[in-house]
XYZ file of C-alpha atoms in Angstrom:
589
model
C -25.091 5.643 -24.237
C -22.086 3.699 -24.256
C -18.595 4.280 -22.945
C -15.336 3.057 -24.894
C -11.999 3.528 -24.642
C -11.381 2.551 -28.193
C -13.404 4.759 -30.706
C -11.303 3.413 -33.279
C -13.053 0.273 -33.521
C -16.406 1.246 -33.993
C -16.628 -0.444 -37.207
C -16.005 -3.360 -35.832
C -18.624 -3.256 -33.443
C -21.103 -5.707 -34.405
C -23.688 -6.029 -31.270
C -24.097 -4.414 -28.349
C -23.978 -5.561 -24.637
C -26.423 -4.280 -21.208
C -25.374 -5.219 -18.160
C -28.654 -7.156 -16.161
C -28.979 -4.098 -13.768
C -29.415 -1.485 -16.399
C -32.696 0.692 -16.651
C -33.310 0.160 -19.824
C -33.848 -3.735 -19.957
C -37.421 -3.678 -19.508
C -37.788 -1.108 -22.164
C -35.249 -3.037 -25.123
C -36.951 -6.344 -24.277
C -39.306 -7.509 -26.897
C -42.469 -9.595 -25.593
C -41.050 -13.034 -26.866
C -38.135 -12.895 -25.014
C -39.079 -11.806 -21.822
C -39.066 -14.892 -20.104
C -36.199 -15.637 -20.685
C -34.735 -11.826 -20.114
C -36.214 -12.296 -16.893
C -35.097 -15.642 -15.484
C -31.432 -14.748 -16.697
C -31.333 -11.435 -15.057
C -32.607 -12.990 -11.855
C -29.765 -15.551 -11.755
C -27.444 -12.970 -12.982
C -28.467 -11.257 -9.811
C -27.070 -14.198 -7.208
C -23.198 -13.860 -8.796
C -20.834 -11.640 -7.334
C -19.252 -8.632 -9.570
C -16.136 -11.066 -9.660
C -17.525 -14.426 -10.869
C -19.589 -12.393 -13.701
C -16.264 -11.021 -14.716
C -14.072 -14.261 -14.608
C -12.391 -14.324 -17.988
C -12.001 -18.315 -17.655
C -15.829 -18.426 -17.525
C -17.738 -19.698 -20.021
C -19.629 -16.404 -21.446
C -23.424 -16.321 -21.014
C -26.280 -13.792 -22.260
C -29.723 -13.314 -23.912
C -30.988 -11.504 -26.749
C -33.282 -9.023 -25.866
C -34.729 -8.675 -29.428
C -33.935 -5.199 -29.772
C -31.604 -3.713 -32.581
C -29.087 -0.474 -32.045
C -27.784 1.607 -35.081
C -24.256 1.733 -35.288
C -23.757 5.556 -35.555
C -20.724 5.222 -38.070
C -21.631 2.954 -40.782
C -25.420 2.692 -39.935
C -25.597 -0.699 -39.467
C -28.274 -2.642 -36.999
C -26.603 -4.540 -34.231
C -28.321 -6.818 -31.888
C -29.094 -5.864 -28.247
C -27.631 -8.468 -25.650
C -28.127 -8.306 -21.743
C -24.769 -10.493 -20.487
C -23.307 -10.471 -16.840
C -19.756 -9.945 -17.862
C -20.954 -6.502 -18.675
C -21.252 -4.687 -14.790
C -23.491 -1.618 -13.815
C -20.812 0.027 -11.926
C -18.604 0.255 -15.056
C -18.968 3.214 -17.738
C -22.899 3.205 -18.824
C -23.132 -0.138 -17.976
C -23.531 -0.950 -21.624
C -20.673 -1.467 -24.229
C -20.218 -1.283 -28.068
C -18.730 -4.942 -28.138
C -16.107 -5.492 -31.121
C -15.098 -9.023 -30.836
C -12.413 -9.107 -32.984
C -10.175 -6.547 -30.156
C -11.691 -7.786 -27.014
C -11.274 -11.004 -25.082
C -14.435 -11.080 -23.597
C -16.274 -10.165 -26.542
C -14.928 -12.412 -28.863
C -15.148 -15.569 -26.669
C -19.003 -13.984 -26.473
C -19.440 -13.832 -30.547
C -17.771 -17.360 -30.847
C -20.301 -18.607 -28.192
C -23.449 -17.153 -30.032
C -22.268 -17.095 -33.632
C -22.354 -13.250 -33.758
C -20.191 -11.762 -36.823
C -16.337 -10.608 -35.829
C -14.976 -8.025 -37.730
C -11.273 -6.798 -37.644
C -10.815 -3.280 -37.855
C -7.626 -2.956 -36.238
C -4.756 -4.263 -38.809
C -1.739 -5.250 -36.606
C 1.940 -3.079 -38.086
C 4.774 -5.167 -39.547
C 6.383 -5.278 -36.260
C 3.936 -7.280 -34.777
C 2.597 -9.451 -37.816
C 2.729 -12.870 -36.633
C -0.458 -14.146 -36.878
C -2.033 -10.962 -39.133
C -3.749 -13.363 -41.745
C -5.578 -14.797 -38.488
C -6.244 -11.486 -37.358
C -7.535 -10.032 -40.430
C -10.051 -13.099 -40.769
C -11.490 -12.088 -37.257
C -10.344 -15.970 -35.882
C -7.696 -14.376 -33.266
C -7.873 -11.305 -31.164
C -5.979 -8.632 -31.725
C -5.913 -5.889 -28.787
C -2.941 -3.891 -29.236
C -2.706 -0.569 -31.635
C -2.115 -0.788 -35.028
C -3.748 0.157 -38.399
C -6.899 1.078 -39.494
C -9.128 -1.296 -42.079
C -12.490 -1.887 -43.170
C -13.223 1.767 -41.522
C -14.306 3.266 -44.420
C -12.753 6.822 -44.836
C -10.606 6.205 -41.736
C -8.418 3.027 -43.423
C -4.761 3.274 -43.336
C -4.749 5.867 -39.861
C -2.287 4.548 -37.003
C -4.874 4.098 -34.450
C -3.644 7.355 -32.142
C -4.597 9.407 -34.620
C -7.890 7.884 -35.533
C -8.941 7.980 -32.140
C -8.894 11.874 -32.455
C -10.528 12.249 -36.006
C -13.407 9.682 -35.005
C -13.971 11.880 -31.984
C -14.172 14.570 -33.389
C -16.212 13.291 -36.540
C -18.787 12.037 -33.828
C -18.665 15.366 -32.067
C -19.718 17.235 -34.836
C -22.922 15.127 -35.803
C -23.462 15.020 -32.339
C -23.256 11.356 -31.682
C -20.524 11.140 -29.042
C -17.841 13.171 -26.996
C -14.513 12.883 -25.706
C -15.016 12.075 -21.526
C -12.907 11.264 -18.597
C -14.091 7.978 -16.816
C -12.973 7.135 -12.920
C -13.919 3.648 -12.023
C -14.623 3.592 -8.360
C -14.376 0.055 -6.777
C -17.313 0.669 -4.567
C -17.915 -2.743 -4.508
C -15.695 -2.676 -1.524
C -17.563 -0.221 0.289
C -20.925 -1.606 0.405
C -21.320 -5.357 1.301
C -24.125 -7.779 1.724
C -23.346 -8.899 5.583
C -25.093 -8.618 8.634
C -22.410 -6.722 10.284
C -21.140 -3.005 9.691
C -22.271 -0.262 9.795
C -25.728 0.679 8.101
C -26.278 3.306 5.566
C -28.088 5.689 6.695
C -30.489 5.910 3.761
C -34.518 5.766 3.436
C -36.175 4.634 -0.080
C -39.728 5.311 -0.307
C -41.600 2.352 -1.316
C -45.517 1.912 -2.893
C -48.264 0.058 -1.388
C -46.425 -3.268 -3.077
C -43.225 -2.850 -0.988
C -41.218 -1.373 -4.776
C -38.889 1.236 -4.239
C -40.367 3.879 -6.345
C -36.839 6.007 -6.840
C -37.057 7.903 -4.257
C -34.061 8.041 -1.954
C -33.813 10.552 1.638
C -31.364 10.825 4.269
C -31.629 9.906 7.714
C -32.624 12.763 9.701
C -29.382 13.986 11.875
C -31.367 13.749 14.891
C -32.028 9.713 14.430
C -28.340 9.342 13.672
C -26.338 6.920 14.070
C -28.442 3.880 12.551
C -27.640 1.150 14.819
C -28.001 -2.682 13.360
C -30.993 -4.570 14.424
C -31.485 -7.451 16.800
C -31.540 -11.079 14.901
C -32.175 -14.253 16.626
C -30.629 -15.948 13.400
C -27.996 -15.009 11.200
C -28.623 -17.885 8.930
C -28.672 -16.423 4.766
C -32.450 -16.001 3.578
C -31.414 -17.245 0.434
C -33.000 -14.027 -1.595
C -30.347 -11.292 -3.956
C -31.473 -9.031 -1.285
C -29.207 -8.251 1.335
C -28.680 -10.668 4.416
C -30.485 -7.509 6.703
C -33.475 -8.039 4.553
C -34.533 -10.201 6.951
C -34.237 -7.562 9.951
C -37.523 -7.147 12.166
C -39.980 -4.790 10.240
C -39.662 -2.239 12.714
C -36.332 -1.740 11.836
C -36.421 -2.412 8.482
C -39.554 -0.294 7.476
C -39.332 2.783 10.375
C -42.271 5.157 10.811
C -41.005 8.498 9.347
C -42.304 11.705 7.881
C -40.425 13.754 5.641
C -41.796 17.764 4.982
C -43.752 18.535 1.882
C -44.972 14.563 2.089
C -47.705 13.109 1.266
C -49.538 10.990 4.343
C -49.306 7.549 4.008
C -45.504 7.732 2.607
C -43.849 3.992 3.543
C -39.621 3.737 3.781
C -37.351 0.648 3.948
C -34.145 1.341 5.405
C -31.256 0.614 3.170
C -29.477 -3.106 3.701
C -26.183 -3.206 2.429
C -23.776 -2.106 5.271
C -20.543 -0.181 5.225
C -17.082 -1.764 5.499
C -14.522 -1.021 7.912
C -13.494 1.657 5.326
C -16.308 3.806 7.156
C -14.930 4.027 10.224
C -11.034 3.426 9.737
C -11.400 5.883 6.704
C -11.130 9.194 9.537
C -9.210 7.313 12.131
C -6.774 9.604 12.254
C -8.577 12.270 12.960
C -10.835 10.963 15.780
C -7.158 9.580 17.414
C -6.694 13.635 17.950
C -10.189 14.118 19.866
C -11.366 10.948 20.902
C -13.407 11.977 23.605
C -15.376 14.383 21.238
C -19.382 13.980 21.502
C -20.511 17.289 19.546
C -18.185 17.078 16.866
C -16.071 14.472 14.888
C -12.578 16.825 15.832
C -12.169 20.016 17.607
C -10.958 22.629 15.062
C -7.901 23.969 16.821
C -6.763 20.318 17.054
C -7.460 19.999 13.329
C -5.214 22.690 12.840
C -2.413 22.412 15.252
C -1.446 18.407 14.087
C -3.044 17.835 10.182
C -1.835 16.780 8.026
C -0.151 13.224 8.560
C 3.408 13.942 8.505
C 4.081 9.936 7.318
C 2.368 7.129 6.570
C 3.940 3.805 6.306
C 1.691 0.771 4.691
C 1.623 -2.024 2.837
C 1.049 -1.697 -0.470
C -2.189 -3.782 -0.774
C -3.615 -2.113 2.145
C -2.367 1.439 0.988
C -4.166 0.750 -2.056
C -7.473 0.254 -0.795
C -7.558 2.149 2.853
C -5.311 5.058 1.461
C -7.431 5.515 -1.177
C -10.768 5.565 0.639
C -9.243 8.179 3.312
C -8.413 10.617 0.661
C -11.927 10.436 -0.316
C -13.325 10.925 3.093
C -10.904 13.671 3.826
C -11.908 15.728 0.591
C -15.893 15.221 1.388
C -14.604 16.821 4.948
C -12.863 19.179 3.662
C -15.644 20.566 1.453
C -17.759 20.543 4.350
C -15.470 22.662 6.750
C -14.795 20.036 8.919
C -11.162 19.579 8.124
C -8.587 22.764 6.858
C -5.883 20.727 5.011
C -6.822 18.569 1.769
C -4.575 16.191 1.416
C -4.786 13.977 4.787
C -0.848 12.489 4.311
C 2.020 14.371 3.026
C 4.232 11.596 2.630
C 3.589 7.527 1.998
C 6.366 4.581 2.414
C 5.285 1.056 1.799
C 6.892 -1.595 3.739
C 7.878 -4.430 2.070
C 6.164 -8.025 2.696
C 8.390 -10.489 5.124
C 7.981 -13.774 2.703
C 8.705 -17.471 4.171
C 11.690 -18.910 4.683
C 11.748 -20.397 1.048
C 11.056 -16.652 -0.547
C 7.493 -17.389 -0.874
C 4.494 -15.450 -0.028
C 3.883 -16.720 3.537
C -0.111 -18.369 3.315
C -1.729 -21.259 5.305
C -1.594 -22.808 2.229
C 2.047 -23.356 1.556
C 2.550 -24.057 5.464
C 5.276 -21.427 6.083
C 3.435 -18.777 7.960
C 5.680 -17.930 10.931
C 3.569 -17.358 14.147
C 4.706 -14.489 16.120
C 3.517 -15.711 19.231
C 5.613 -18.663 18.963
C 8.659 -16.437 18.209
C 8.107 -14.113 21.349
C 7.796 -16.986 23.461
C 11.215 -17.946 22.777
C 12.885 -14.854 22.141
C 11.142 -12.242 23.668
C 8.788 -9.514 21.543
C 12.273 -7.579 21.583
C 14.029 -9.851 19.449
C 10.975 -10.294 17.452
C 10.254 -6.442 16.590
C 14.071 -5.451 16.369
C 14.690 -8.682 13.877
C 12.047 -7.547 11.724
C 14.164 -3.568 11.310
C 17.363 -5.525 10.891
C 16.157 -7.818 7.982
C 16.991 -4.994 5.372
C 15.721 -1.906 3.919
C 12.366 -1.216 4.798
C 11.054 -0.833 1.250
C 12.384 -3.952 0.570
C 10.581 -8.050 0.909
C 12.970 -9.940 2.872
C 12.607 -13.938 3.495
C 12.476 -14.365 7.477
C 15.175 -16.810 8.598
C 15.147 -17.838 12.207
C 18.845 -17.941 12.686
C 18.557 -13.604 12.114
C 16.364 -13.477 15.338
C 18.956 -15.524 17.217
C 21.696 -13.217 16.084
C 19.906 -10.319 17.062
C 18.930 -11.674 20.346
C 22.943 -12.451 20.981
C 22.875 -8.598 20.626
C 20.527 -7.538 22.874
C 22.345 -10.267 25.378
C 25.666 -8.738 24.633
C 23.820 -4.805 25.244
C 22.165 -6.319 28.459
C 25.562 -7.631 30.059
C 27.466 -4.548 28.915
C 25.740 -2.812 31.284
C 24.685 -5.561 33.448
C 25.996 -7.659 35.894
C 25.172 -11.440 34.798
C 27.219 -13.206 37.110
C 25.029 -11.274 40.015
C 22.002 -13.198 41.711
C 20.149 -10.249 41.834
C 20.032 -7.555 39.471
C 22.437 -4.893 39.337
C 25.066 -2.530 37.807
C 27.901 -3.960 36.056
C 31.518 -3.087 38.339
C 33.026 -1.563 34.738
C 29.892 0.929 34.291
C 31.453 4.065 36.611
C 30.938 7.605 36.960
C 33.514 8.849 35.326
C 33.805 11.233 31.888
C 34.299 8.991 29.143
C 37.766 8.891 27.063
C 37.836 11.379 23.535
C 38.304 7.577 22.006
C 34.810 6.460 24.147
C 32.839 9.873 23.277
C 33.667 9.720 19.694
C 32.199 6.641 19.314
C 29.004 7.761 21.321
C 28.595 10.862 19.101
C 29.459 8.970 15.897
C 26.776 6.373 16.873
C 24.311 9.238 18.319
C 24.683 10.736 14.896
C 24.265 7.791 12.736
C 21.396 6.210 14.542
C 19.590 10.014 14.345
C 20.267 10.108 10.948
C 19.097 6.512 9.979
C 15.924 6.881 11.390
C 14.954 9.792 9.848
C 15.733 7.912 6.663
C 13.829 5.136 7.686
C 17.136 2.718 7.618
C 16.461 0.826 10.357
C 18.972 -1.827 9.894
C 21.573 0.400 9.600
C 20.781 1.887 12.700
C 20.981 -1.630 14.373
C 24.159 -2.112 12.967
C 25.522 1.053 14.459
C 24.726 0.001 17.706
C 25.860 -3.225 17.304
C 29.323 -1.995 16.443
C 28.921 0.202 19.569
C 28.315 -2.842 22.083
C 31.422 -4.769 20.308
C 33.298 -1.561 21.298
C 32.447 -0.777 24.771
C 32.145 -4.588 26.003
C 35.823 -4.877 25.388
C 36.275 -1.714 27.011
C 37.379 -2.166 31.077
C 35.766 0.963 31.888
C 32.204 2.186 30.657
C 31.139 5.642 31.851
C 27.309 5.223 33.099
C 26.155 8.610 31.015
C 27.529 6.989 27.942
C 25.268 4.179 28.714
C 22.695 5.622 29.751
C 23.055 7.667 26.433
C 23.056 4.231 24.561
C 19.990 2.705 26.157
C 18.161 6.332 24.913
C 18.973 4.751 21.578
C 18.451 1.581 21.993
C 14.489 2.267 22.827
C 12.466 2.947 19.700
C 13.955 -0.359 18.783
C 14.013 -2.549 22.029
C 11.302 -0.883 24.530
C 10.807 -3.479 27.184
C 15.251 -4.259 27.556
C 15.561 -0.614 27.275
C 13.280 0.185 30.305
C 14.889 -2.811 32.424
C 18.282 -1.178 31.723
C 17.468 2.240 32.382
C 16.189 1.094 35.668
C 19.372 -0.498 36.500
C 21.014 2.458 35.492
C 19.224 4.374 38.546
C 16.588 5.655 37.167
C 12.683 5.094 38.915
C 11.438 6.664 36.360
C 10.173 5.666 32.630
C 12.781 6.813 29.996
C 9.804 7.809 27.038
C 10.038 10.968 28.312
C 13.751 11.774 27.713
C 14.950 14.031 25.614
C 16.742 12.244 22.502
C 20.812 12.397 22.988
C 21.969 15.329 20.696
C 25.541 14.644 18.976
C 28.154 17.565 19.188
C 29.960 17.710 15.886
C 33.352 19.111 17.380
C 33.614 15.233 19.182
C 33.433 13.152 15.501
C 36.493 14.426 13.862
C 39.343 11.720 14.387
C 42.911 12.640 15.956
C 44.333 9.655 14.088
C 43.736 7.805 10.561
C 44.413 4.093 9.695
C 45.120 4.514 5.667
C 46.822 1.778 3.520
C 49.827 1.428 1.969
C 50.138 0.031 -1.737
C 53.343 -0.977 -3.947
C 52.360 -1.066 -7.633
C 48.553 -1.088 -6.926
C 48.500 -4.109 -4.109
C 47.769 -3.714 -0.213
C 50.951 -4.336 1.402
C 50.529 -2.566 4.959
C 48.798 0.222 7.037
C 49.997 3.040 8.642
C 48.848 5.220 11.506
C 48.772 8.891 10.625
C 47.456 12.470 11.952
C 44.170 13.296 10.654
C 45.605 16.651 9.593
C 48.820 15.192 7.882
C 49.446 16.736 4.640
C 50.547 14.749 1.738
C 54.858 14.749 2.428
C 54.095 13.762 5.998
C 52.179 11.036 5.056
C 54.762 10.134 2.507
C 57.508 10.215 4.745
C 55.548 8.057 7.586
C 55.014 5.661 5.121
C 58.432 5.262 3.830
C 59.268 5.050 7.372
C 57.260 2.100 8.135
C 59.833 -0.716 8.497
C 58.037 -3.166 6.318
C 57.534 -0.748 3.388
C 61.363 -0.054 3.664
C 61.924 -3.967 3.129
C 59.688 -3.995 0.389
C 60.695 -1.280 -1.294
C 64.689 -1.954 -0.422
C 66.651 -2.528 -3.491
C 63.749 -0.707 -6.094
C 63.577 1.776 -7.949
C 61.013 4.555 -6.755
C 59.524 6.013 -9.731
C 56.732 8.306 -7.908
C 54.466 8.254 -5.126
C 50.586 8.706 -4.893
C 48.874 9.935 -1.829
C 45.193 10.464 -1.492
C 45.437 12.608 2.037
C 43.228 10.320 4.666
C 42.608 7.451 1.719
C 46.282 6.059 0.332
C 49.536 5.827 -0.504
C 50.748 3.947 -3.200
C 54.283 3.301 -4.645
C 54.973 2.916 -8.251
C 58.177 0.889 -8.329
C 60.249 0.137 -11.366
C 60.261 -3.266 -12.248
C-alpha cells in the first residue's frame, strides 16, 4: 500500500521506494541481496529522520530484488528500500515518479532508473517543456496529462478525480485523508524525560515479539533509572538501553499470561511536551494527589481565555496541548474541548541591525546586562513600547533610555528628588483635582483600559506619558489623581509602582486594588482648539465652545484679529465649517 498525493502520475511511476523500517523488507528481499539489504538498513538506522531527508544529500538505496505491478498500465517496477523514504510518513512506501519529484529524480539519475514525464507543463509555464517532456528536468507543478493512456490531454484537477475513481472501481485504491504527526518531537533518544510507560514482551532471545501492554496504574509513574555513566553506548537503541536490568527488564505478570512471560520497558523518553502539554490545568490544582484537576475547578476557570506565544513555540506546544486536551476530554477528565479560545503571537525582538538575534551573528542583547543598568522596569516596559505587539521590532538601546527618562519623570512627579530621604512631593496635596486635571485622568483611565484590552501596549505607554508631561508642569497635583495614575502605571512598571504607592501612604501592596473606573460625563471638553484656513492653508487657531454651532464658530473666527488682517481687503466668497474640525475661507483672488 502506498500513499500519494498525486494519482495523476501513476504512469509515470517507474519503481517503487520502502522506507528501512517497514515490515515488509524481510519479506520483498530476495536471498542475493540480503546482505546488502541488511548492512544498509542497519546504517540507515544510526541517521536521524532529518539527515535521511536532507534534499542536498546525495540519495542512497538498495534493490531489494523484488518487482511491484503498476496497477494502471501493468507494468513491473523495481522494489527499492532508501532512507529518504521515512516510516512515520503515509505507508512508509511511495510510488516514486521521478520525472515530478525532487527526491525521486535525483534517486533515478543516481541509479539509472527510467524517468517518465506524465505531467505536460500548460503554455503559461512552457519554458523548459522540451526538457520536461524528455524526463531531463523536473516538473512539479499541475499541468497536462501525457503518455497516460486514456487519461492524455486532462488538466491534472480533473484527472486526479477520474483516476480515483477508475482505481476505486477495480478496487485498487481509494480516496483518503492523511495527517502527518511530527511525533518525532515527542519521543527522543536521551537519558532524560520522562519514560513511557510501556512493556513489550520479549522471547527467550531478548526480540520483541509484538506484543505491547501498559504499565499497570498502580506502578505508575515510571521513574528513570540510576546510571553511573551517561556516556552513548554507541548502539540505534536508545541511550536508556543501557539502564540496569532491573529496570530495564521488570518482573511483571499480566492476567490470562502465560508463566515465564519476559518485558523490557520502553526507552525512548517523552519531551517536555508531556508535562508542559496540561500545564495549565495542573496551575488550577496544584496540590492535587488523587486526581490531575478537581472538577469544579475544571469548570469554574476552562477554557484559556488568551494565549499569547511565539509563533515557533505556538506551533509546536499549542499543537501538542490541543491533543492532550482532546485525549482528556474523551476521558472525562476535562468538560471544555478546545483548551484556548483565543491565540496572539508576539512578534520576535530582532538585533539592533534587524536581524534575527543568534550567538552567531553576535547581537544577542543580554537582559541581565540591561536590568543592571536600567532596572527590570525599564527593561519590561521598553519591550510594550517598541510597537504593536504582533509586530518584530529591532531593539535599540537609546528606546530603553527614553523610557527610563519616563519612569524618572513619573517618579519625581510624585516624588520629592531634592529630599535626602524619601518622601511626598510639596505639589502632590489633598485637594479635588481641577475639571482641566480630571479630564485628563479619565481620558487617560479610559485609553489605557481600552488599550490593554486590545493588547496595544505602546499606546497605552504613550498615554501615560502624555499624562506625566501634563501634570509635572502642573503646580498642584491632587494625591488621588496620583494615586489613580500609579494604579495604571502597574501592569507595566510593578516594582516603581509599589515604591510610589508606598510614598503615597499606603503600607499596603497595591495588586489588590480595584482598577480606576473612568466616568464618561468627565471626557467631554468645555473648549475646542480648531484651525482656521484661507483658501485651503493653516493660517491660525481659534478657541471655541465645544457646543458652538456652525455661525458661532464663523463669527469667532472672523473675529480673530489675525484672520481679519488676512482676510482685510478680499473678497469673501463662502465659508466652510466642519463644527469641532475647521473653518476655512474661500477668498476671491
Amino acid at each position: 500500500r502506498v500513499y500519494t498525493t498525486r494519482p495523476d502520475t501513476l504512469f509515470g511511476a517507474t519503481y517503487m521506494v520502502i522506507a528501512p523500517e517497514h515490515s515488509c523488507v524481510e519479506k520483498l528481499t530476495t536471498p542475493e541481496n540480503a546482505d546488502a539489504v541488511k548492512k544498509y538498513c542497519k546504517q540507515a538506522s544510526l541517521k536521524s529522520d532529518l539527515d535521511r531527508t536532507e534534499l542536498a544529500k546525495e540519495k542512497t538505496g538498495v534493490f531489494t530484488g523484488s518487482f511491484a505491478t503498476n496497477p494502471v498500465n501493468n507494468e513491473q517496477i523495481p522494489i527499492w528500500i532508501a532512507d529518504y523514504v521515512l516510516i512515520s510518513y503515509g505507508t512508509g512506501a511511495i510510488m516514486a515518479v521521478p520525472a515530478h519529484d525532487e527526491r525521486d529524480f535525483e534517486f533515478a539519475k543516481q541509479f539509472n532508473i527510467p524517468i517518465m514525464c506524465v505531467v505536460a507543463p500548460s503554455e503559461a509555464a512552457s519554458d523548459g517543456a522540451e526538457r520536461i517532456l524528455a524526463g531531463e528536468e523536473v516538473f512539479s507543478d499541475h499541468g497536462t496529462a501525457v503518455n497516460s493512456g486514456e487519461f492524455d490531454g486532462l488538466p491534472t484537477a480533473e484527472f486526479k478525480e477520474k483516476i480515483t475513481e477508475w482505481l476505486a472501481t477495480r478496487g485498487l485504491g481509494h480516496e483518503a485523508v492523511n495527517y502527518k504527526l511530527r511525533d518525532w518531537l515527542f519521543s527522543r533518544q536521551r537519558f532524560w524525560g520522562e519514560p513511557f510507560p510501556i512493556l513489550h514482551e520479549i522471547d527467550d532471545d531478548g526480540n520483541k515479539t509484538g506484543v505491547v501492554r501498559a504499565v499497570s496504574e498502580d506502578q505508575l509513574p515510571v521513574d528513570l533509572p540510576h546510571l553511573e555513566d551517561f556516556k552513548p553506548h554507541g548502539r540505534p537503541e536508545p541511550p536508556l538501553d543501557k539502564a540496569p536490568d532491573e529496570w530495564l527488564y521488570p518482573a511483571v505478570s499480566f492476567e490470562g499470561q502465560g508463566d515465564g512471560v519476559r518485558y523490557k520497558r520502553e526507552t525512548n523518553t517523552m519531551p517536555q511536551w508531556a508535562g508542559s502539554c496540561w500545564y495549565y490545568l495542573r496551575f488550577l490544582d496544584p496540590t492535587n494527589t488523587k486526581a490531575p484537576i478537581d472538577p469544579e475547578l475544571e469548570k469554574a476557570w476552562m477554557p484559556v481565555d488568551l494565549y499569547i506565544g511565539g509563533a515557533e513555540h505556538a506551533v509546536l506546544h499549542l499543537l501538542y496541548a490541543r491533543f492532550w486536551h482532546k485525549v482528556l476530554f474523551d476521558r472525562g477528565v476535562v468538560s471544555t474541548l478546545e483548551p484556548f479560545q483565543k491565540l496572539v503571537n508576539q512578534g520576535m525582538i530582532l538585533g539592533e541591525n534587524n536581524e534575527k538575534m543568534s550567538k552567531s551573528r553576535g547581537n544577542v542583547i543580554n537582559p541581565d546586562t540591561v536590568v543592571s543598568e536600567y532596572g527590570a522596569d525599564a527593561l519590561r516596559l521598553y519591550e510594550m513600547f517598541m510597537g504593536p505587539l504582533e509586530q518584530m521590532k529591532p531593539w535599540n538601546m537609546d528606546g530603553v533610555n527614553g523610557v527610563f527618562g519616563f519612569l524618572n519623570r513619573a517618579w519625581r512627579m510624585i516624588v520629592d528628588d531634592q529630599s535626602d530621604e524619601l518622601k511626598l512631593s510639596a505639589v502632590v496635596i489633598d485637594e479635588l483635582p481641577s475639571d482641566e486635571q480630571n479630564r485628563v485622568l479619565h481620558k487617560t483611565i479610559k485609553a489605557v483600559t481600552t488599550d490593554i484590552a486590545k493588547l496595544s501596549f505602546n499606546t497605552a505607554i504613550a498615554r501615560m506619558m502624555e499624562f506625566t508631561n501634563f501634570f509635572t508642569k502642573q503646580t498642584q497635583r491632587p494625591r488621588a489623581t496620583m494615586e489613580q495614575f500609579v494604579l495604571l502605571l502597574s501592569p507595566f512598571s510593578p516594582h516603581i509602582a509599589e515604591e510610589l504607592w508606598q510614598v503615597l501612604g499606603h503600607d499596603k501592596t497595591l495588586a489588590y486594588e480595584p482598577w480606576p473606573v473612568y466616568d464618561e460625563s468627565l471626557l467631554v471638553e468645555s473648549e475646542l482648539e480648531i484651525p482656521v484656513q484661507i483658501k485651503g492653508k493653516l493660517r491660525t487657531k481659534i478657541t471655541v465652545p465645544a457646543d458652538a454651532d456652525k455661525t458661532q464658530i464663523e463669527e469667532l473666527a472672523l473675529g480673530d484679529e489675525k484672520v481679519k488682517e488676512l482676510l482685510a481687503g478680499k473678497d469673501l466668497i463662502k465659508t466652510i465649517v466642519v463644527p469641532g474640525r475647521l473653518v476655512n475661507f474661500v477668498v476671491k483672488g
